[in-house]
PDB file of C-alpha atoms in Angstrom:
ATOM      1  CA  MET A   1      17.008   4.296 -23.498  1.00 42.00           C
ATOM      2  CA  THR A   2      20.478   2.809 -22.829  1.00 40.00           C
ATOM      3  CA  SER A   3      19.842   2.709 -19.106  1.00 41.00           C
ATOM      4  CA  LEU A   4      16.434   1.124 -19.662  1.00 39.00           C
ATOM      5  CA  VAL A   5      17.886  -1.656 -21.800  1.00 37.00           C
ATOM      6  CA  SER A   6      20.655  -2.147 -19.255  1.00 43.00           C
ATOM      7  CA  ARG A   7      18.167  -2.448 -16.410  1.00 44.00           C
ATOM      8  CA  THR A   8      16.052  -4.867 -18.428  1.00 41.00           C
ATOM      9  CA  THR A   9      19.083  -6.994 -19.290  1.00 42.00           C
ATOM     10  CA  SER A  10      20.111  -7.080 -15.641  1.00 44.00           C
ATOM     11  CA  LEU A  11      16.608  -8.051 -14.608  1.00 46.00           C
ATOM     12  CA  LEU A  12      16.401 -10.926 -17.068  1.00 43.00           C
ATOM     13  CA  ALA A  13      19.882 -12.110 -16.137  1.00 43.00           C
ATOM     14  CA  ALA A  14      18.867 -12.222 -12.503  1.00 43.00           C
ATOM     15  CA  VAL A  15      16.126 -14.706 -13.289  1.00 43.00           C
ATOM     16  CA  ALA A  16      18.651 -17.479 -13.749  1.00 40.00           C
ATOM     17  CA  VAL A  17      19.702 -16.987 -10.146  1.00 37.00           C
ATOM     18  CA  LEU A  18      16.476 -15.917  -8.479  1.00 41.00           C
ATOM     19  CA  GLY A  19      13.676 -17.392 -10.560  1.00 44.00           C
ATOM     20  CA  ALA A  20      13.570 -21.065  -9.672  1.00 41.00           C
ATOM     21  CA  GLY A  21      14.740 -20.559  -6.112  1.00 42.00           C
ATOM     22  CA  ALA A  22      12.305 -17.731  -5.414  1.00 43.00           C
ATOM     23  CA  LEU A  23       9.376 -19.698  -6.746  1.00 40.00           C
ATOM     24  CA  LEU A  24      10.398 -22.731  -4.711  1.00 37.00           C
ATOM     25  CA  LEU A  25      10.710 -20.692  -1.543  1.00 38.00           C
ATOM     26  CA  ALA A  26       7.398 -18.969  -2.182  1.00 39.00           C
ATOM     27  CA  GLY A  27       5.688 -22.309  -2.705  1.00 38.00           C
ATOM     28  CA  CYS A  28       7.178 -23.784   0.460  1.00 37.00           C
ATOM     29  CA  SER A  29       6.356 -20.782   2.623  1.00 36.00           C
ATOM     30  CA  SER A  30       2.792 -20.470   1.444  1.00 35.00           C
ATOM     31  CA  ALA A  31       1.277 -23.699   2.711  1.00 32.00           C
ATOM     32  CA  SER A  32      -0.903 -21.629   5.024  1.00 36.00           C
ATOM     33  CA  GLU A  33      -2.174 -19.452   2.176  1.00 50.00           C
ATOM     34  CA  GLY A  34      -4.889 -21.901   1.142  1.00 48.00           C
ATOM     35  CA  THR A  35      -5.562 -24.486  -1.486  1.00 52.00           C
ATOM     36  CA  GLU A  36      -4.522 -24.732  -5.098  1.00 55.00           C
ATOM     37  CA  PRO A  37      -6.310 -22.398  -7.548  1.00 57.00           C
ATOM     38  CA  HIS A  38      -9.929 -23.194  -8.301  1.00 56.00           C
ATOM     39  CA  ALA A  39     -10.715 -24.977 -11.527  1.00 49.00           C
ATOM     40  CA  THR A  40     -11.772 -22.545 -14.244  1.00 53.00           C
ATOM     41  CA  ALA A  41     -15.440 -21.800 -13.697  1.00 54.00           C
ATOM     42  CA  THR A  42     -17.818 -19.052 -14.704  1.00 59.00           C
ATOM     43  CA  ALA A  43     -21.128 -17.615 -13.652  1.00 67.00           C
ATOM     44  CA  GLY A  44     -22.692 -16.519 -16.892  1.00 78.00           C
ATOM     45  CA  THR A  45     -21.584 -16.657 -20.489  1.00 89.00           C
ATOM     46  CA  LEU A  46     -19.929 -14.417 -23.008  1.00 91.00           C
ATOM     47  CA  ASP A  47     -22.151 -12.714 -25.569  1.00 92.00           C
ATOM     48  CA  ALA A  48     -21.595 -13.659 -29.202  1.00 87.00           C
ATOM     49  CA  GLY A  49     -19.797 -10.372 -29.828  1.00 92.00           C
ATOM     50  CA  PHE A  50     -16.853 -11.259 -27.611  1.00 93.00           C
ATOM     51  CA  TRP A  51     -15.227 -13.495 -30.211  1.00 85.00           C
ATOM     52  CA  ASP A  52     -15.897 -15.088 -33.578  1.00 80.00           C
ATOM     53  CA  ALA A  53     -17.059 -18.636 -32.898  1.00 73.00           C
ATOM     54  CA  SER A  54     -15.862 -19.735 -36.343  1.00 75.00           C
ATOM     55  CA  HIS A  55     -12.351 -18.421 -35.667  1.00 78.00           C
ATOM     56  CA  PRO A  56     -11.428 -18.888 -31.990  1.00 76.00           C
ATOM     57  CA  PRO A  57      -8.565 -16.622 -30.930  1.00 77.00           C
ATOM     58  CA  ALA A  58      -5.120 -18.159 -31.200  1.00 78.00           C
ATOM     59  CA  PRO A  59      -2.541 -17.712 -28.425  1.00 77.00           C
ATOM     60  CA  GLU A  60      -0.824 -14.298 -28.554  1.00 81.00           C
ATOM     61  CA  SER A  61      -3.560 -12.940 -30.817  1.00 87.00           C
ATOM     62  CA  THR A  62      -5.638  -9.831 -30.101  1.00 92.00           C
ATOM     63  CA  VAL A  63      -9.339 -10.076 -29.311  1.00 92.00           C
ATOM     64  CA  SER A  64     -11.489  -6.966 -29.785  1.00 94.00           C
ATOM     65  CA  PRO A  65     -14.795  -7.807 -28.090  1.00 95.00           C
ATOM     66  CA  SER A  66     -17.985  -5.848 -28.618  1.00 95.00           C
ATOM     67  CA  PRO A  67     -18.667  -3.374 -25.779  1.00 95.00           C
ATOM     68  CA  GLY A  68     -20.378  -5.085 -22.867  1.00 95.00           C
ATOM     69  CA  SER A  69     -20.135  -8.588 -24.341  1.00 96.00           C
ATOM     70  CA  TRP A  70     -18.411  -9.645 -21.114  1.00 96.00           C
ATOM     71  CA  ASN A  71     -21.039  -8.244 -18.731  1.00 95.00           C
ATOM     72  CA  GLY A  72     -22.688 -11.605 -18.098  1.00 94.00           C
ATOM     73  CA  VAL A  73     -19.494 -13.191 -16.787  1.00 95.00           C
ATOM     74  CA  HIS A  74     -18.621 -13.117 -13.094  1.00 95.00           C
ATOM     75  CA  PRO A  75     -15.949 -14.891 -11.038  1.00 96.00           C
ATOM     76  CA  PRO A  76     -17.124 -18.030  -9.240  1.00 94.00           C
ATOM     77  CA  ALA A  77     -17.708 -18.002  -5.495  1.00 92.00           C
ATOM     78  CA  GLY A  78     -14.492 -18.071  -3.512  1.00 94.00           C
ATOM     79  CA  TYR A  79     -12.383 -16.593  -6.322  1.00 96.00           C
ATOM     80  CA  ARG A  80      -8.997 -15.456  -5.017  1.00 98.00           C
ATOM     81  CA  VAL A  81      -6.856 -12.746  -6.624  1.00 98.00           C
ATOM     82  CA  VAL A  82      -3.459 -11.259  -5.860  1.00 98.00           C
ATOM     83  CA  LEU A  83      -3.009  -7.650  -6.956  1.00 98.00           C
ATOM     84  CA  LEU A  84       0.643  -7.129  -7.827  1.00 96.00           C
ATOM     85  CA  SER A  85       2.114  -3.620  -8.115  1.00 92.00           C
ATOM     86  CA  ALA A  86       5.578  -2.151  -7.749  1.00 81.00           C
ATOM     87  CA  GLY A  87       5.075   0.348  -4.953  1.00 65.00           C
ATOM     88  CA  ASP A  88       7.146   3.488  -5.481  1.00 55.00           C
ATOM     89  CA  VAL A  89       9.746   1.788  -7.687  1.00 44.00           C
ATOM     90  CA  ASP A  90      10.489   3.422 -11.062  1.00 46.00           C
ATOM     91  CA  ALA A  91      12.444   0.552 -12.589  1.00 44.00           C
ATOM     92  CA  ASP A  92      11.976   1.584 -16.224  1.00 47.00           C
ATOM     93  CA  GLY A  93      12.956   5.211 -15.692  1.00 48.00           C
ATOM     94  CA  ASP A  94       9.855   6.661 -17.343  1.00 50.00           C
ATOM     95  CA  GLY A  95       8.805   8.635 -14.283  1.00 49.00           C
ATOM     96  CA  GLU A  96       5.851   6.360 -13.543  1.00 51.00           C
ATOM     97  CA  THR A  97       5.545   4.531 -10.247  1.00 49.00           C
ATOM     98  CA  ALA A  98       2.710   2.684  -8.596  1.00 49.00           C
ATOM     99  CA  SER A  99       1.855   5.921  -6.792  1.00 54.00           C
ATOM    100  CA  SER A 100       1.357   7.699 -10.133  1.00 82.00           C
ATOM    101  CA  VAL A 101      -2.110   8.660 -11.326  1.00 85.00           C
ATOM    102  CA  PRO A 102      -2.351   5.965 -14.065  1.00 91.00           C
ATOM    103  CA  THR A 103      -1.371   3.143 -11.730  1.00 92.00           C
ATOM    104  CA  GLN A 104      -3.598   4.404  -8.940  1.00 93.00           C
ATOM    105  CA  ALA A 105      -6.512   4.330 -11.388  1.00 95.00           C
ATOM    106  CA  LEU A 106      -5.706   0.690 -12.189  1.00 96.00           C
ATOM    107  CA  ILE A 107      -5.497  -0.188  -8.503  1.00 96.00           C
ATOM    108  CA  GLY A 108      -8.798   1.598  -7.847  1.00 96.00           C
ATOM    109  CA  ALA A 109     -10.489  -0.332 -10.650  1.00 97.00           C
ATOM    110  CA  VAL A 110      -9.298  -3.656  -9.257  1.00 98.00           C
ATOM    111  CA  ASP A 111     -10.378  -2.732  -5.726  1.00 97.00           C
ATOM    112  CA  ALA A 112     -13.844  -1.694  -6.912  1.00 98.00           C
ATOM    113  CA  TRP A 113     -14.282  -4.822  -9.036  1.00 98.00           C
ATOM    114  CA  ALA A 114     -13.212  -7.130  -6.208  1.00 98.00           C
ATOM    115  CA  ASP A 115     -15.598  -5.436  -3.795  1.00 98.00           C
ATOM    116  CA  THR A 116     -18.522  -5.665  -6.216  1.00 97.00           C
ATOM    117  CA  GLU A 117     -17.850  -9.291  -7.145  1.00 96.00           C
ATOM    118  CA  GLY A 118     -17.025 -10.533  -3.653  1.00 96.00           C
ATOM    119  CA  VAL A 119     -13.514 -11.519  -4.722  1.00 97.00           C
ATOM    120  CA  THR A 120     -10.877 -12.181  -2.071  1.00 97.00           C
ATOM    121  CA  LEU A 121      -8.117  -9.693  -2.890  1.00 98.00           C
ATOM    122  CA  THR A 122      -4.579  -9.740  -1.500  1.00 97.00           C
ATOM    123  CA  ARG A 123      -2.036  -6.987  -2.203  1.00 95.00           C
ATOM    124  CA  VAL A 124       1.631  -7.773  -2.908  1.00 94.00           C
ATOM    125  CA  GLN A 125       4.243  -5.049  -3.403  1.00 90.00           C
ATOM    126  CA  PRO A 126       8.042  -5.199  -3.363  1.00 85.00           C
ATOM    127  CA  ARG A 127       9.784  -2.898  -0.930  1.00 70.00           C
ATOM    128  CA  GLY A 128      12.506  -1.875  -3.316  1.00 60.00           C
ATOM    129  CA  SER A 129      13.770  -2.214  -6.860  1.00 58.00           C
ATOM    130  CA  GLN A 130      15.793  -5.301  -5.930  1.00 53.00           C
ATOM    131  CA  ASN A 131      12.702  -7.237  -4.862  1.00 78.00           C
ATOM    132  CA  VAL A 132      10.440  -7.143  -7.921  1.00 87.00           C
ATOM    133  CA  LEU A 133      11.164 -10.755  -8.869  1.00 90.00           C
ATOM    134  CA  ASP A 134      10.616 -11.867  -5.306  1.00 91.00           C
ATOM    135  CA  ALA A 135       7.253 -10.089  -5.330  1.00 92.00           C
ATOM    136  CA  VAL A 136       6.127 -12.123  -8.342  1.00 94.00           C
ATOM    137  CA  ALA A 137       7.290 -15.297  -6.615  1.00 94.00           C
ATOM    138  CA  THR A 138       5.393 -14.304  -3.474  1.00 94.00           C
ATOM    139  CA  ALA A 139       2.233 -13.700  -5.489  1.00 96.00           C
ATOM    140  CA  VAL A 140       2.505 -17.107  -7.170  1.00 96.00           C
ATOM    141  CA  GLY A 141       3.259 -18.750  -3.839  1.00 96.00           C
ATOM    142  CA  LYS A 142      -0.104 -17.648  -2.481  1.00 97.00           C
ATOM    143  CA  HIS A 143      -1.791 -19.991  -4.999  1.00 97.00           C
ATOM    144  CA  PRO A 144      -4.463 -17.522  -6.157  1.00 98.00           C
ATOM    145  CA  ASP A 145      -6.857 -18.161  -8.996  1.00 97.00           C
ATOM    146  CA  LEU A 146      -5.435 -15.101 -10.742  1.00 98.00           C
ATOM    147  CA  VAL A 147      -2.540 -12.665 -10.340  1.00 98.00           C
ATOM    148  CA  ILE A 148      -3.445  -9.208 -11.648  1.00 98.00           C
ATOM    149  CA  SER A 149      -0.430  -7.043 -12.447  1.00 96.00           C
ATOM    150  CA  VAL A 150      -0.718  -3.235 -12.626  1.00 95.00           C
ATOM    151  CA  GLY A 151       1.906  -0.626 -13.440  1.00 90.00           C
ATOM    152  CA  ASN A 152       4.643  -0.607 -16.073  1.00 87.00           C
ATOM    153  CA  ASP A 153       7.320  -1.569 -13.579  1.00 86.00           C
ATOM    154  CA  MET A 154       5.908  -5.081 -13.186  1.00 90.00           C
ATOM    155  CA  VAL A 155       5.807  -5.920 -16.917  1.00 91.00           C
ATOM    156  CA  ASP A 156       9.391  -7.177 -17.242  1.00 91.00           C
ATOM    157  CA  PRO A 157       9.272  -9.171 -13.966  1.00 92.00           C
ATOM    158  CA  ILE A 158       6.065 -10.885 -15.138  1.00 94.00           C
ATOM    159  CA  ALA A 159       7.669 -11.634 -18.504  1.00 93.00           C
ATOM    160  CA  ALA A 160      10.710 -13.071 -16.760  1.00 93.00           C
ATOM    161  CA  MET A 161       8.952 -15.200 -14.161  1.00 94.00           C
ATOM    162  CA  SER A 162       5.704 -16.383 -15.784  1.00 94.00           C
ATOM    163  CA  PRO A 163       7.329 -19.086 -17.975  1.00 94.00           C
ATOM    164  CA  SER A 164       8.500 -20.769 -14.756  1.00 93.00           C
ATOM    165  CA  ALA A 165       4.966 -20.742 -13.329  1.00 95.00           C
ATOM    166  CA  LEU A 166       2.797 -22.043 -16.152  1.00 95.00           C
ATOM    167  CA  HIS A 167       0.252 -23.342 -13.642  1.00 96.00           C
ATOM    168  CA  GLN A 168      -0.520 -19.756 -12.572  1.00 97.00           C
ATOM    169  CA  GLN A 169      -2.796 -17.445 -14.562  1.00 97.00           C
ATOM    170  CA  PHE A 170      -1.739 -13.788 -14.865  1.00 98.00           C
ATOM    171  CA  LEU A 171      -3.684 -10.776 -16.119  1.00 98.00           C
ATOM    172  CA  VAL A 172      -1.650  -7.691 -17.033  1.00 97.00           C
ATOM    173  CA  LEU A 173      -3.937  -4.668 -16.854  1.00 97.00           C
ATOM    174  CA  GLY A 174      -3.167  -1.575 -18.935  1.00 94.00           C
ATOM    175  CA  ALA A 175      -0.021  -3.082 -20.451  1.00 92.00           C
ATOM    176  CA  GLU A 176       1.182  -6.315 -22.047  1.00 91.00           C
ATOM    177  CA  ILE A 177       4.313  -8.406 -22.285  1.00 90.00           C
ATOM    178  CA  ALA A 178       6.155  -8.658 -25.578  1.00 85.00           C
ATOM    179  CA  GLU A 179       6.113 -12.458 -25.846  1.00 85.00           C
ATOM    180  CA  PRO A 180       3.342 -13.831 -23.607  1.00 85.00           C
ATOM    181  CA  THR A 181       3.186 -17.438 -22.563  1.00 90.00           C
ATOM    182  CA  SER A 182      -0.157 -19.224 -22.472  1.00 93.00           C
ATOM    183  CA  ASN A 183      -0.726 -18.224 -18.853  1.00 96.00           C
ATOM    184  CA  VAL A 184      -0.414 -14.449 -19.386  1.00 96.00           C
ATOM    185  CA  THR A 185      -3.423 -12.492 -20.663  1.00 96.00           C
ATOM    186  CA  ALA A 186      -3.430  -8.726 -21.182  1.00 96.00           C
ATOM    187  CA  ALA A 187      -6.276  -6.225 -21.061  1.00 96.00           C
ATOM    188  CA  ASP A 188      -5.451  -3.087 -23.003  1.00 94.00           C
ATOM    189  CA  TRP A 189      -6.884  -0.093 -24.833  1.00 94.00           C
ATOM    190  CA  THR A 190      -5.802   2.782 -27.064  1.00 91.00           C
ATOM    191  CA  GLY A 191      -3.772   4.982 -24.761  1.00 90.00           C
ATOM    192  CA  ALA A 192      -2.211   2.057 -22.897  1.00 90.00           C
ATOM    193  CA  GLY A 193       0.060  -0.600 -24.395  1.00 75.00           C
ATOM    194  CA  TYR A 194       3.398  -0.542 -22.574  1.00 81.00           C
ATOM    195  CA  ARG A 195       5.279  -3.747 -23.506  1.00 75.00           C
ATOM    196  CA  GLY A 196       8.548  -3.638 -21.571  1.00 72.00           C
ATOM    197  CA  GLU A 197      11.786  -5.383 -22.636  1.00 66.00           C
ATOM    198  CA  GLY A 198      13.216  -2.079 -23.857  1.00 61.00           C
ATOM    199  CA  LEU A 199      10.256  -1.459 -26.173  1.00 61.00           C
ATOM    200  CA  GLY A 200       8.884   1.313 -23.952  1.00 59.00           C
ATOM    201  CA  THR A 201       5.481   2.895 -24.269  1.00 66.00           C
ATOM    202  CA  ALA A 202       3.385   2.715 -27.417  1.00 66.00           C
ATOM    203  CA  SER A 203       3.159   5.777 -29.668  1.00 68.00           C
ATOM    204  CA  HIS A 204      -0.494   6.134 -28.691  1.00 70.00           C
ATOM    205  CA  HIS A 205       0.261   6.079 -24.957  1.00 79.00           C
ATOM    206  CA  ASP A 206      -1.891   8.622 -23.121  1.00 89.00           C
ATOM    207  CA  PRO A 207      -1.949   8.713 -19.296  1.00 89.00           C
ATOM    208  CA  ALA A 208      -5.274  10.570 -19.442  1.00 92.00           C
ATOM    209  CA  THR A 209      -6.962   7.361 -20.650  1.00 93.00           C
ATOM    210  CA  PHE A 210      -6.114   5.626 -17.383  1.00 94.00           C
ATOM    211  CA  THR A 211      -9.379   6.180 -15.566  1.00 95.00           C
ATOM    212  CA  GLU A 212     -11.061   3.766 -13.167  1.00 96.00           C
ATOM    213  CA  GLU A 213     -14.001   3.467 -15.560  1.00 96.00           C
ATOM    214  CA  ARG A 214     -11.817   2.579 -18.556  1.00 96.00           C
ATOM    215  CA  ALA A 215      -9.617   0.267 -16.537  1.00 97.00           C
ATOM    216  CA  GLY A 216     -12.687  -1.356 -14.990  1.00 97.00           C
ATOM    217  CA  ARG A 217     -14.089  -2.267 -18.415  1.00 97.00           C
ATOM    218  CA  ALA A 218     -10.762  -3.695 -19.525  1.00 97.00           C
ATOM    219  CA  LEU A 219     -10.431  -5.628 -16.272  1.00 98.00           C
ATOM    220  CA  ARG A 220     -13.855  -7.256 -16.599  1.00 98.00           C
ATOM    221  CA  ALA A 221     -13.190  -8.155 -20.227  1.00 97.00           C
ATOM    222  CA  GLY A 222      -9.799  -9.602 -19.353  1.00 97.00           C
ATOM    223  CA  VAL A 223     -11.138 -11.660 -16.461  1.00 97.00           C
ATOM    224  CA  ALA A 224     -13.938 -12.946 -18.702  1.00 95.00           C
ATOM    225  CA  ALA A 225     -11.337 -14.102 -21.227  1.00 94.00           C
ATOM    226  CA  VAL A 226      -9.367 -15.909 -18.525  1.00 95.00           C
ATOM    227  CA  LEU A 227     -12.457 -17.596 -17.099  1.00 94.00           C
ATOM    228  CA  HIS A 228     -13.408 -18.859 -20.538  1.00 91.00           C
ATOM    229  CA  GLY A 229      -9.952 -20.181 -21.344  1.00 90.00           C
ATOM    230  CA  PHE A 230      -8.859 -17.507 -23.834  1.00 90.00           C
ATOM    231  CA  ASN A 231      -5.528 -17.233 -22.084  1.00 91.00           C
ATOM    232  CA  GLY A 232      -2.365 -15.830 -23.613  1.00 93.00           C
ATOM    233  CA  THR A 233      -4.324 -13.279 -25.654  1.00 93.00           C
ATOM    234  CA  VAL A 234      -4.516  -9.503 -25.650  1.00 94.00           C
ATOM    235  CA  VAL A 235      -8.060  -8.305 -24.962  1.00 96.00           C
ATOM    236  CA  TRP A 236      -8.358  -4.891 -26.604  1.00 95.00           C
ATOM    237  CA  VAL A 237     -11.251  -2.834 -25.226  1.00 95.00           C
ATOM    238  CA  ALA A 238     -12.557   0.156 -27.154  1.00 83.00           C
TER     239      ALA A 238
END
């Protein structure tokens, strides 16, 4: 635990040096990546069971939508996504890397969803533990409509960098950040719930729940929330 806290502290401290500069460099180097993100748009609507119309979800609150209430929502044509994962880095020391079974299931779910929905998907991975912040900056610099983060090792970098990129929407799949800003949405379920910042995995954490089917449902629900402006929430899928 001591080493985890130490690594987290070092990571957050590095933001002061790397954060603004990395984002600036990423923005300057990405002019060829395309246009600014599309305006929020949807094809289809959420069913009534997704949220209580009389009590819209507040930022940082948890939404527990009815199963399938997001099925009518699809990304608009030309939707662009960056899939951000940490490669073989094990920054939090829990033995999980992006090549682990849980993270591979998350990656598979995103790949399948993008293929089905006709989403343009770009992969970004750091090459080493020293480059996780740069990877987030690179993802933002590509100006996608959405950055989807998978794997526990990217939770703290997203938490550190997202406040400096409020124009960019993030979706953390199978985990969540401890104090999300309005541009960070999480899609979670019982069995997931890693929160980073030294908090570690939830007591209910169960790697066996990380299947492509389960992750796929959470992903679609999370994207539906983003497309309908319920950003900064945790979408909890049964």
